[in-house]
Amino acid sequence: MKYSKLFPKTIKQTPQDAKLISHKLLYRAGFIRESTAGRYYFLPLGMKVHQKIQKIVKEEMDKAGAQEMVSPVLHPKALWEETNRTTSVGFELMSIKDRSDMEFVLGGTAEEMFVDLVRKFQLSYKDLPLNLYQFSMKFRDEMRARGGLLRVREFVMKDAYSFDINEEEFLKEYENMKQTYTKIFKRMGLETIIVESDNGYIGGDYCHEFVVESEIGESKFLLNSDGTYAAHEDVAKFIPDRKNLDEGEKPLEEVKAVRGTTMEDGVKLHGLPLWQQIKDVLFVDEKGRFILALIRGDFDVNEIKLLHIIKGYHLRHATDKEIREKIHSEPGFISPVGIKKIIDKDVKLLVVADESLRTVKNAYGGANKKNKDLLNMNIDRDFTVDYEGDIALAKEEYLSPDGSGKLTTKKGIEVGNIFQLGFTYTSKLKGAEFVDKDGKKKPYYMGCYGIGIGRSLASIVEVYNDEKGIIWPDVVAPYQVHLLGLDLEEESVKGEAERVYELLKAEGVEVLFDDREDLRAGEKFADADLIGIPYRVVISKKTHSAGSASPSATSSGQARGKLEVKRRDQKQTEFLSFEELLKRLKAS
Amino acid sequence: MKYSKLFPKTIKQTPQDAKLISHKLLYRAGFIRESTAGRYYFLPLGMKVHQKIQKIVKEEMDKAGAQEMVSPVLHPKALWEETNRTTSVGFELMSIKDRSDMEFVLGGTAEEMFVDLVRKFQLSYKDLPLNLYQFSMKFRDEMRARGGLLRVREFVMKDAYSFDINEEEFLKEYENMKQTYTKIFKRMGLETIIVESDNGYIGGDYCHEFVVESEIGESKFLLNSDGTYAAHEDVAKFIPDRKNLDEGEKPLEEVKAVRGTTMEDGVKLHGLPLWQQIKDVLFVDEKGRFILALIRGDFDVNEIKLLHIIKGYHLRHATDKEIREKIHSEPGFISPVGIKKIIDKDVKLLVVADESLRTVKNAYGGANKKNKDLLNMNIDRDFTVDYEGDIALAKEEYLSPDGSGKLTTKKGIEVGNIFQLGFTYTSKLKGAEFVDKDGKKKPYYMGCYGIGIGRSLASIVEVYNDEKGIIWPDVVAPYQVHLLGLDLEEESVKGEAERVYELLKAEGVEVLFDDREDLRAGEKFADADLIGIPYRVVISKKTHSAGSASPSATSSGQARGKLEVKRRDQKQTEFLSFEELLKRLKAS
């Protein structure tokens, strides 16, 4: 490709909202442009990288035994209603009607579509295991799109769906995909950490994210010291340290408590430790139910864990008005003791206690009245709860659940994820069954597996760059060679540059040839550094020995008749013959 | 790929609504499945063919100097409003709102998106010519989807948009694309005819369809005897033969005419030729305007041509009620003579005459009153019109506009099209300008170019099939070799089949291996014929000589130690060594 004709050229400005390095560099170098917030054009250079990443994913998925196909983009909404996902996905889902008033959704994932397809066939156990995948446009009506390709509203995802006869067979496929994903990301230059994570609206019992460690990542996860435990903050577990469990239970006591409404106010007033205080957080879920979450004062509530326990989709904090008028309690003084007796009759209240309440005796906290506190509250004796479980947010320095010591916190970019689905979909979509050996129809045991192509691309740029621009790993670079023609006003140099360009192409080398005649060398070098193609090859007066052209050159001096070669990821420049360059290219 | 694991297997039934051969065969052989009407899954076999077709298109577009990129699927509706296409496309366009109430359309083409992109850059004449293309999902809210892939609501289209400094440069690109398209279709086995056609809602002054001749095609076109004139029925011209132009104009006369309302009734009553009668057709357009189309009695009105003349988008016939109550005329007795004087004041009526009225003198027809006719009507003298032009439908046996004799009618499948756009979009979308040599900003001169991938695929099947199934041309076949293992219950035959399968794969041959053990040979042969892979290779007791395996076999008898090879498109079976087979495969 001649750079003079490439659309578009590099530019110096970055968009005002560009904060991420990948956003700035991909924009300046001409790989992407935004249409509307979170919806991007992939320009010719960006397209090439996108396709190379896609090719790696395809090759490894095929090797892993998966079969590529593609489903329609518009999913009949009726299918999503069958699995109840119009409720659970809710606000991220866009829907559309056709002329006959049939409703469709623009899917963010395609579980329903693949199950609906597979149930059209009478498969038997002999047809399984089956893993079907596609590359297709996915849509998420995100609240906020992030600049660049990391959080967008429209993107190509490789999504795969596996169908197995039972859990045991599924687990083999899950492991197969784990290894395949690790290989895929490694091939494109990304080291990933496999992190337990939340399944969001996908469902199932467990899932894992593939995370590229990065300060700008939105995935916060916790890691034990030897890396054998890694879990997203949403799901990370820890062992709460045991506090005053040796203490005998003291009698419950209501005391005057003229204080502010924060936890610290309670600590100050009573001169007791924070951990001994009960933290009461009142939420309202999407059905209008009130949820009172109870947790040890030094811990925080993990809303994702809480949602799973109450089987809800969305939480918001209750307002002061609701606390007073519906619960008849007082902000800052909520207490589980007797709370169900004081609430409005039409209020549905669930009380959920974190397991950490079991590590404390004689806790203190509000009394559901202004300026009154309770001392020596003990679970079971003074109050009961609807659910008890793990609703605590894990943090740096907490104890790893495997007993291996303290946890540390990391941030990273989620580039892929794998989900156990079990019967989540095949139990809801009728007829999603295969015929087993015994002749009986049984539901498929499923999993699903996703990789965001654009997000992988941006992650590569986040990892591989310097102050001058992008440094593409060879396998995903848009071109292998960036050929710079300098001094092109001299006919013989120009002819030589053209010749080398043609020779490289004839050898099957992907080459971008900067053939512009009206530009200073410095600008061409700067463009090459910004675009980040692995090999920069310069032809100029210096390298060009009149009469003897490089492919069959006899060298006079270090530079004459040779090509000036520099790898983008290295400092030194070398002078190589055409054949030496070819050898290098074929080896890399 | 082992057939035992391929999703899905062939089936015997066809869908009830399947009328087209391509629909039936692609369905039965397991290449496609319908999700909702007009929205298809491409299953693994179908996906492979789809990708091979796409690869051919990509290679030729790249060779032709076009650059691949991709635009978002959701187009901001505001852009389509800027070009007025929300009106012109109207009922085929689906639109959707996001959470912030921003409106998007699901595009059937992407002119606005590409112009909007290009205008984000300050391109100069040096950056041109520019041709950008993409493969992306297109949406058409078709009134009726046709079974199979020929008329669908969602499909992958290669769409390209060219930007040039002027018409002269554009014409080079138009010719470049014409040749490129012909090459593309030829490579995939399709002979195409380039047919002048209507631009529909794309706009511009002229365009061409690439049509594969086929009885089941929806494109009806007219061809002169040597093929130098080919035009879609929508736009085809012809020379109307001159009738009684030597006759002197006779006086206009109103006569009693107790007759029915058809043209034939008039002929019978007056004993005059059909061509001498005026055919008056009254339409209503999308704005509620009445359009009276006048044409020679033996011709028919071409509504597409009529729409272009009145600059409308949609026509329907006026009802009898409207004719009586709004026009105050009478169904079957409409006349242009004096019609503007009798219509309701709030009625907007346009009278459009076909040029053919100039080939007749002393015409007869209705008198805007029941059972009254006019004789000896002559244009200009007895009535005037708002527009005069070509609104006639060309038909078989009419005279070719180039004077080369009579036209014949053909039918075909439109697989691609190319459009001159000129300034249609760049005049409406502000800032779609480049800087010319003289330093002035000028609008781009544009063209656009589309190929439907799925429709090409179906067309190939329509052309290449027999009573047993599909006969894929080598370049687009899902696999090159269909290896059938027979007698697999014998361990040594099975081992040999497995070995040949692995050897073929190692040689880079795409092979589908029918490894099923519980099937009769006849069923495997039938499946192979249905799926249509070019080379069928059989390994069985007959071909397998115990001890000496084929790749290094010494033959004993014709079959022993050899492979039984048959091409799907030929009758005879041959016995080849592994090396001979490889040679064949590499040659084809």
PDB file of N, CA and C in Angstrom, chain B residues 492-553:
ATOM      1  N   SER B 492      -9.060 -52.518   9.776  1.00  0.00           N
ATOM      2  CA  SER B 492      -7.975 -52.101   8.891  1.00  0.00           C
ATOM      3  C   SER B 492      -8.459 -51.062   7.888  1.00  0.00           C
ATOM      4  N   VAL B 493      -9.711 -51.197   7.437  1.00  0.00           N
ATOM      5  CA  VAL B 493     -10.264 -50.193   6.514  1.00  0.00           C
ATOM      6  C   VAL B 493     -10.405 -48.866   7.262  1.00  0.00           C
ATOM      7  N   LYS B 494     -10.900 -48.965   8.473  1.00  0.00           N
ATOM      8  CA  LYS B 494     -11.084 -47.772   9.275  1.00  0.00           C
ATOM      9  C   LYS B 494      -9.745 -47.059   9.502  1.00  0.00           C
ATOM     10  N   GLY B 495      -8.748 -47.850   9.833  1.00  0.00           N
ATOM     11  CA  GLY B 495      -7.420 -47.283  10.074  1.00  0.00           C
ATOM     12  C   GLY B 495      -6.902 -46.591   8.829  1.00  0.00           C
ATOM     13  N   GLU B 496      -7.111 -47.234   7.689  1.00  0.00           N
ATOM     14  CA  GLU B 496      -6.653 -46.664   6.419  1.00  0.00           C
ATOM     15  C   GLU B 496      -7.383 -45.351   6.118  1.00  0.00           C
ATOM     16  N   ALA B 497      -8.694 -45.328   6.339  1.00  0.00           N
ATOM     17  CA  ALA B 497      -9.474 -44.118   6.080  1.00  0.00           C
ATOM     18  C   ALA B 497      -8.986 -42.972   6.975  1.00  0.00           C
ATOM     19  N   GLU B 498      -8.754 -43.289   8.235  1.00  0.00           N
ATOM     20  CA  GLU B 498      -8.257 -42.293   9.182  1.00  0.00           C
ATOM     21  C   GLU B 498      -6.903 -41.748   8.722  1.00  0.00           C
ATOM     22  N   ARG B 499      -6.086 -42.678   8.225  1.00  0.00           N
ATOM     23  CA  ARG B 499      -4.738 -42.310   7.806  1.00  0.00           C
ATOM     24  C   ARG B 499      -4.787 -41.361   6.602  1.00  0.00           C
ATOM     25  N   VAL B 500      -5.630 -41.707   5.621  1.00  0.00           N
ATOM     26  CA  VAL B 500      -5.757 -40.863   4.433  1.00  0.00           C
ATOM     27  C   VAL B 500      -6.309 -39.488   4.825  1.00  0.00           C
ATOM     28  N   TYR B 501      -7.258 -39.491   5.751  1.00  0.00           N
ATOM     29  CA  TYR B 501      -7.824 -38.234   6.249  1.00  0.00           C
ATOM     30  C   TYR B 501      -6.724 -37.337   6.833  1.00  0.00           C
ATOM     31  N   GLU B 502      -5.889 -37.946   7.670  1.00  0.00           N
ATOM     32  CA  GLU B 502      -4.817 -37.170   8.300  1.00  0.00           C
ATOM     33  C   GLU B 502      -3.802 -36.693   7.261  1.00  0.00           C
ATOM     34  N   LEU B 503      -3.495 -37.565   6.301  1.00  0.00           N
ATOM     35  CA  LEU B 503      -2.520 -37.204   5.260  1.00  0.00           C
ATOM     36  C   LEU B 503      -3.031 -36.045   4.401  1.00  0.00           C
ATOM     37  N   LEU B 504      -4.303 -36.107   4.050  1.00  0.00           N
ATOM     38  CA  LEU B 504      -4.880 -35.019   3.245  1.00  0.00           C
ATOM     39  C   LEU B 504      -4.812 -33.715   4.014  1.00  0.00           C
ATOM     40  N   LYS B 505      -5.191 -33.772   5.277  1.00  0.00           N
ATOM     41  CA  LYS B 505      -5.145 -32.557   6.090  1.00  0.00           C
ATOM     42  C   LYS B 505      -3.721 -32.019   6.174  1.00  0.00           C
ATOM     43  N   ALA B 506      -2.768 -32.931   6.348  1.00  0.00           N
ATOM     44  CA  ALA B 506      -1.365 -32.524   6.451  1.00  0.00           C
ATOM     45  C   ALA B 506      -0.902 -31.840   5.167  1.00  0.00           C
ATOM     46  N   GLU B 507      -1.506 -32.218   4.053  1.00  0.00           N
ATOM     47  CA  GLU B 507      -1.162 -31.597   2.766  1.00  0.00           C
ATOM     48  C   GLU B 507      -1.922 -30.287   2.543  1.00  0.00           C
ATOM     49  N   GLY B 508      -2.691 -29.886   3.527  1.00  0.00           N
ATOM     50  CA  GLY B 508      -3.419 -28.631   3.414  1.00  0.00           C
ATOM     51  C   GLY B 508      -4.709 -28.754   2.618  1.00  0.00           C
ATOM     52  N   VAL B 509      -5.139 -29.987   2.380  1.00  0.00           N
ATOM     53  CA  VAL B 509      -6.394 -30.187   1.651  1.00  0.00           C
ATOM     54  C   VAL B 509      -7.559 -30.044   2.640  1.00  0.00           C
ATOM     55  N   GLU B 510      -8.593 -29.307   2.228  1.00  0.00           N
ATOM     56  CA  GLU B 510      -9.783 -29.195   3.065  1.00  0.00           C
ATOM     57  C   GLU B 510     -10.628 -30.441   2.842  1.00  0.00           C
ATOM     58  N   VAL B 511     -10.796 -31.214   3.884  1.00  0.00           N
ATOM     59  CA  VAL B 511     -11.466 -32.498   3.699  1.00  0.00           C
ATOM     60  C   VAL B 511     -12.558 -32.727   4.744  1.00  0.00           C
ATOM     61  N   LEU B 512     -13.684 -33.170   4.244  1.00  0.00           N
ATOM     62  CA  LEU B 512     -14.786 -33.583   5.106  1.00  0.00           C
ATOM     63  C   LEU B 512     -14.785 -35.106   5.084  1.00  0.00           C
ATOM     64  N   PHE B 513     -14.664 -35.716   6.240  1.00  0.00           N
ATOM     65  CA  PHE B 513     -14.492 -37.162   6.322  1.00  0.00           C
ATOM     66  C   PHE B 513     -15.754 -37.790   6.904  1.00  0.00           C
ATOM     67  N   ASP B 514     -16.449 -38.540   6.066  1.00  0.00           N
ATOM     68  CA  ASP B 514     -17.651 -39.210   6.559  1.00  0.00           C
ATOM     69  C   ASP B 514     -17.217 -40.482   7.284  1.00  0.00           C
ATOM     70  N   ASP B 515     -17.090 -40.364   8.592  1.00  0.00           N
ATOM     71  CA  ASP B 515     -16.540 -41.433   9.432  1.00  0.00           C
ATOM     72  C   ASP B 515     -17.641 -42.187  10.168  1.00  0.00           C
ATOM     73  N   ARG B 516     -18.886 -41.983   9.755  1.00  0.00           N
ATOM     74  CA  ARG B 516     -19.985 -42.637  10.487  1.00  0.00           C
ATOM     75  C   ARG B 516     -19.972 -44.136  10.247  1.00  0.00           C
ATOM     76  N   GLU B 517     -20.159 -44.888  11.309  1.00  0.00           N
ATOM     77  CA  GLU B 517     -20.040 -46.347  11.192  1.00  0.00           C
ATOM     78  C   GLU B 517     -21.381 -47.030  11.065  1.00  0.00           C
ATOM     79  N   ASP B 518     -22.430 -46.317  11.356  1.00  0.00           N
ATOM     80  CA  ASP B 518     -23.732 -46.983  11.423  1.00  0.00           C
ATOM     81  C   ASP B 518     -24.601 -46.676  10.203  1.00  0.00           C
ATOM     82  N   LEU B 519     -23.945 -46.354   9.081  1.00  0.00           N
ATOM     83  CA  LEU B 519     -24.720 -45.933   7.922  1.00  0.00           C
ATOM     84  C   LEU B 519     -24.424 -46.778   6.703  1.00  0.00           C
ATOM     85  N   ARG B 520     -25.445 -46.994   5.886  1.00  0.00           N
ATOM     86  CA  ARG B 520     -25.245 -47.724   4.645  1.00  0.00           C
ATOM     87  C   ARG B 520     -24.474 -46.855   3.648  1.00  0.00           C
ATOM     88  N   ALA B 521     -23.748 -47.528   2.742  1.00  0.00           N
ATOM     89  CA  ALA B 521     -22.963 -46.816   1.728  1.00  0.00           C
ATOM     90  C   ALA B 521     -23.855 -45.875   0.923  1.00  0.00           C
ATOM     91  N   GLY B 522     -25.047 -46.372   0.558  1.00  0.00           N
ATOM     92  CA  GLY B 522     -25.961 -45.578  -0.270  1.00  0.00           C
ATOM     93  C   GLY B 522     -26.296 -44.244   0.367  1.00  0.00           C
ATOM     94  N   GLU B 523     -26.482 -44.250   1.654  1.00  0.00           N
ATOM     95  CA  GLU B 523     -26.814 -43.005   2.347  1.00  0.00           C
ATOM     96  C   GLU B 523     -25.639 -42.036   2.332  1.00  0.00           C
ATOM     97  N   LYS B 524     -24.450 -42.581   2.466  1.00  0.00           N
ATOM     98  CA  LYS B 524     -23.260 -41.716   2.422  1.00  0.00           C
ATOM     99  C   LYS B 524     -23.078 -41.122   1.024  1.00  0.00           C
ATOM    100  N   PHE B 525     -23.303 -41.945   0.010  1.00  0.00           N
ATOM    101  CA  PHE B 525     -23.200 -41.419  -1.360  1.00  0.00           C
ATOM    102  C   PHE B 525     -24.238 -40.316  -1.590  1.00  0.00           C
ATOM    103  N   ALA B 526     -25.443 -40.571  -1.106  1.00  0.00           N
ATOM    104  CA  ALA B 526     -26.518 -39.587  -1.290  1.00  0.00           C
ATOM    105  C   ALA B 526     -26.172 -38.275  -0.574  1.00  0.00           C
ATOM    106  N   ASP B 527     -25.628 -38.372   0.621  1.00  0.00           N
ATOM    107  CA  ASP B 527     -25.230 -37.169   1.355  1.00  0.00           C
ATOM    108  C   ASP B 527     -24.140 -36.410   0.597  1.00  0.00           C
ATOM    109  N   ALA B 528     -23.186 -37.152   0.078  1.00  0.00           N
ATOM    110  CA  ALA B 528     -22.079 -36.512  -0.645  1.00  0.00           C
ATOM    111  C   ALA B 528     -22.615 -35.779  -1.876  1.00  0.00           C
ATOM    112  N   ASP B 529     -23.531 -36.432  -2.597  1.00  0.00           N
ATOM    113  CA  ASP B 529     -24.114 -35.779  -3.779  1.00  0.00           C
ATOM    114  C   ASP B 529     -24.908 -34.540  -3.379  1.00  0.00           C
ATOM    115  N   LEU B 530     -25.623 -34.623  -2.279  1.00  0.00           N
ATOM    116  CA  LEU B 530     -26.431 -33.490  -1.833  1.00  0.00           C
ATOM    117  C   LEU B 530     -25.549 -32.300  -1.426  1.00  0.00           C
ATOM    118  N   ILE B 531     -24.500 -32.590  -0.680  1.00  0.00           N
ATOM    119  CA  ILE B 531     -23.628 -31.512  -0.172  1.00  0.00           C
ATOM    120  C   ILE B 531     -22.797 -30.905  -1.304  1.00  0.00           C
ATOM    121  N   GLY B 532     -22.379 -31.745  -2.253  1.00  0.00           N
ATOM    122  CA  GLY B 532     -21.811 -31.207  -3.480  1.00  0.00           C
ATOM    123  C   GLY B 532     -20.344 -30.805  -3.477  1.00  0.00           C
ATOM    124  N   ILE B 533     -19.546 -31.424  -2.626  1.00  0.00           N
ATOM    125  CA  ILE B 533     -18.101 -31.145  -2.593  1.00  0.00           C
ATOM    126  C   ILE B 533     -17.458 -31.715  -3.874  1.00  0.00           C
ATOM    127  N   PRO B 534     -16.514 -30.976  -4.500  1.00  0.00           N
ATOM    128  CA  PRO B 534     -16.021 -31.357  -5.834  1.00  0.00           C
ATOM    129  C   PRO B 534     -15.451 -32.781  -5.954  1.00  0.00           C
ATOM    130  N   TYR B 535     -14.616 -33.196  -5.021  1.00  0.00           N
ATOM    131  CA  TYR B 535     -14.021 -34.530  -5.124  1.00  0.00           C
ATOM    132  C   TYR B 535     -14.601 -35.480  -4.085  1.00  0.00           C
ATOM    133  N   ARG B 536     -15.146 -36.592  -4.559  1.00  0.00           N
ATOM    134  CA  ARG B 536     -15.575 -37.635  -3.627  1.00  0.00           C
ATOM    135  C   ARG B 536     -14.518 -38.715  -3.667  1.00  0.00           C
ATOM    136  N   VAL B 537     -13.986 -39.064  -2.516  1.00  0.00           N
ATOM    137  CA  VAL B 537     -12.941 -40.092  -2.436  1.00  0.00           C
ATOM    138  C   VAL B 537     -13.437 -41.200  -1.514  1.00  0.00           C
ATOM    139  N   VAL B 538     -13.490 -42.416  -2.043  1.00  0.00           N
ATOM    140  CA  VAL B 538     -14.023 -43.525  -1.259  1.00  0.00           C
ATOM    141  C   VAL B 538     -12.911 -44.478  -0.840  1.00  0.00           C
ATOM    142  N   ILE B 539     -12.960 -44.862   0.412  1.00  0.00           N
ATOM    143  CA  ILE B 539     -12.082 -45.922   0.903  1.00  0.00           C
ATOM    144  C   ILE B 539     -12.980 -47.014   1.460  1.00  0.00           C
ATOM    145  N   SER B 540     -12.747 -48.246   0.992  1.00  0.00           N
ATOM    146  CA  SER B 540     -13.636 -49.344   1.375  1.00  0.00           C
ATOM    147  C   SER B 540     -12.850 -50.646   1.335  1.00  0.00           C
ATOM    148  N   LYS B 541     -13.530 -51.729   1.600  1.00  0.00           N
ATOM    149  CA  LYS B 541     -12.896 -53.047   1.478  1.00  0.00           C
ATOM    150  C   LYS B 541     -12.303 -53.201   0.085  1.00  0.00           C
ATOM    151  N   LYS B 542     -13.085 -52.714  -0.890  1.00  0.00           N
ATOM    152  CA  LYS B 542     -12.685 -52.861  -2.286  1.00  0.00           C
ATOM    153  C   LYS B 542     -11.359 -52.156  -2.586  1.00  0.00           C
ATOM    154  N   THR B 543     -11.210 -50.948  -2.058  1.00  0.00           N
ATOM    155  CA  THR B 543     -10.000 -50.186  -2.388  1.00  0.00           C
ATOM    156  C   THR B 543      -8.837 -50.533  -1.472  1.00  0.00           C
ATOM    157  N   HIS B 544      -9.162 -51.092  -0.311  1.00  0.00           N
ATOM    158  CA  HIS B 544      -8.119 -51.267   0.686  1.00  0.00           C
ATOM    159  C   HIS B 544      -7.427 -52.616   0.542  1.00  0.00           C
ATOM    160  N   SER B 545      -6.159 -52.590   0.170  1.00  0.00           N
ATOM    161  CA  SER B 545      -5.419 -53.846   0.124  1.00  0.00           C
ATOM    162  C   SER B 545      -4.705 -54.003   1.442  1.00  0.00           C
ATOM    163  N   ALA B 546      -5.087 -55.002   2.190  1.00  0.00           N
ATOM    164  CA  ALA B 546      -4.494 -55.208   3.507  1.00  0.00           C
ATOM    165  C   ALA B 546      -2.984 -55.230   3.360  1.00  0.00           C
ATOM    166  N   GLY B 547      -2.329 -54.600   4.272  1.00  0.00           N
ATOM    167  CA  GLY B 547      -0.859 -54.624   4.224  1.00  0.00           C
ATOM    168  C   GLY B 547      -0.260 -53.436   3.516  1.00  0.00           C
ATOM    169  N   SER B 548      -0.748 -53.110   2.316  1.00  0.00           N
ATOM    170  CA  SER B 548      -0.142 -51.982   1.614  1.00  0.00           C
ATOM    171  C   SER B 548      -1.129 -50.823   1.528  1.00  0.00           C
ATOM    172  N   ALA B 549      -0.788 -49.747   2.196  1.00  0.00           N
ATOM    173  CA  ALA B 549      -1.710 -48.605   2.272  1.00  0.00           C
ATOM    174  C   ALA B 549      -1.490 -47.662   1.103  1.00  0.00           C
ATOM    175  N   SER B 550      -2.515 -46.959   0.750  1.00  0.00           N
ATOM    176  CA  SER B 550      -2.514 -46.231  -0.518  1.00  0.00           C
ATOM    177  C   SER B 550      -1.336 -45.302  -0.790  1.00  0.00           C
ATOM    178  N   PRO B 551      -0.946 -44.409   0.124  1.00  0.00           N
ATOM    179  CA  PRO B 551       0.080 -43.456  -0.286  1.00  0.00           C
ATOM    180  C   PRO B 551       1.351 -44.128  -0.804  1.00  0.00           C
ATOM    181  N   SER B 552       1.607 -45.361  -0.359  1.00  0.00           N
ATOM    182  CA  SER B 552       2.787 -46.036  -0.889  1.00  0.00           C
ATOM    183  C   SER B 552       2.376 -47.415  -1.415  1.00  0.00           C
ATOM    184  N   ALA B 553       1.229 -47.454  -2.015  1.00  0.00           N
ATOM    185  CA  ALA B 553       0.631 -48.741  -2.367  1.00  0.00           C
ATOM    186  C   ALA B 553       1.219 -49.327  -3.651  1.00  0.00           C
TER     187      ALA B 553
END
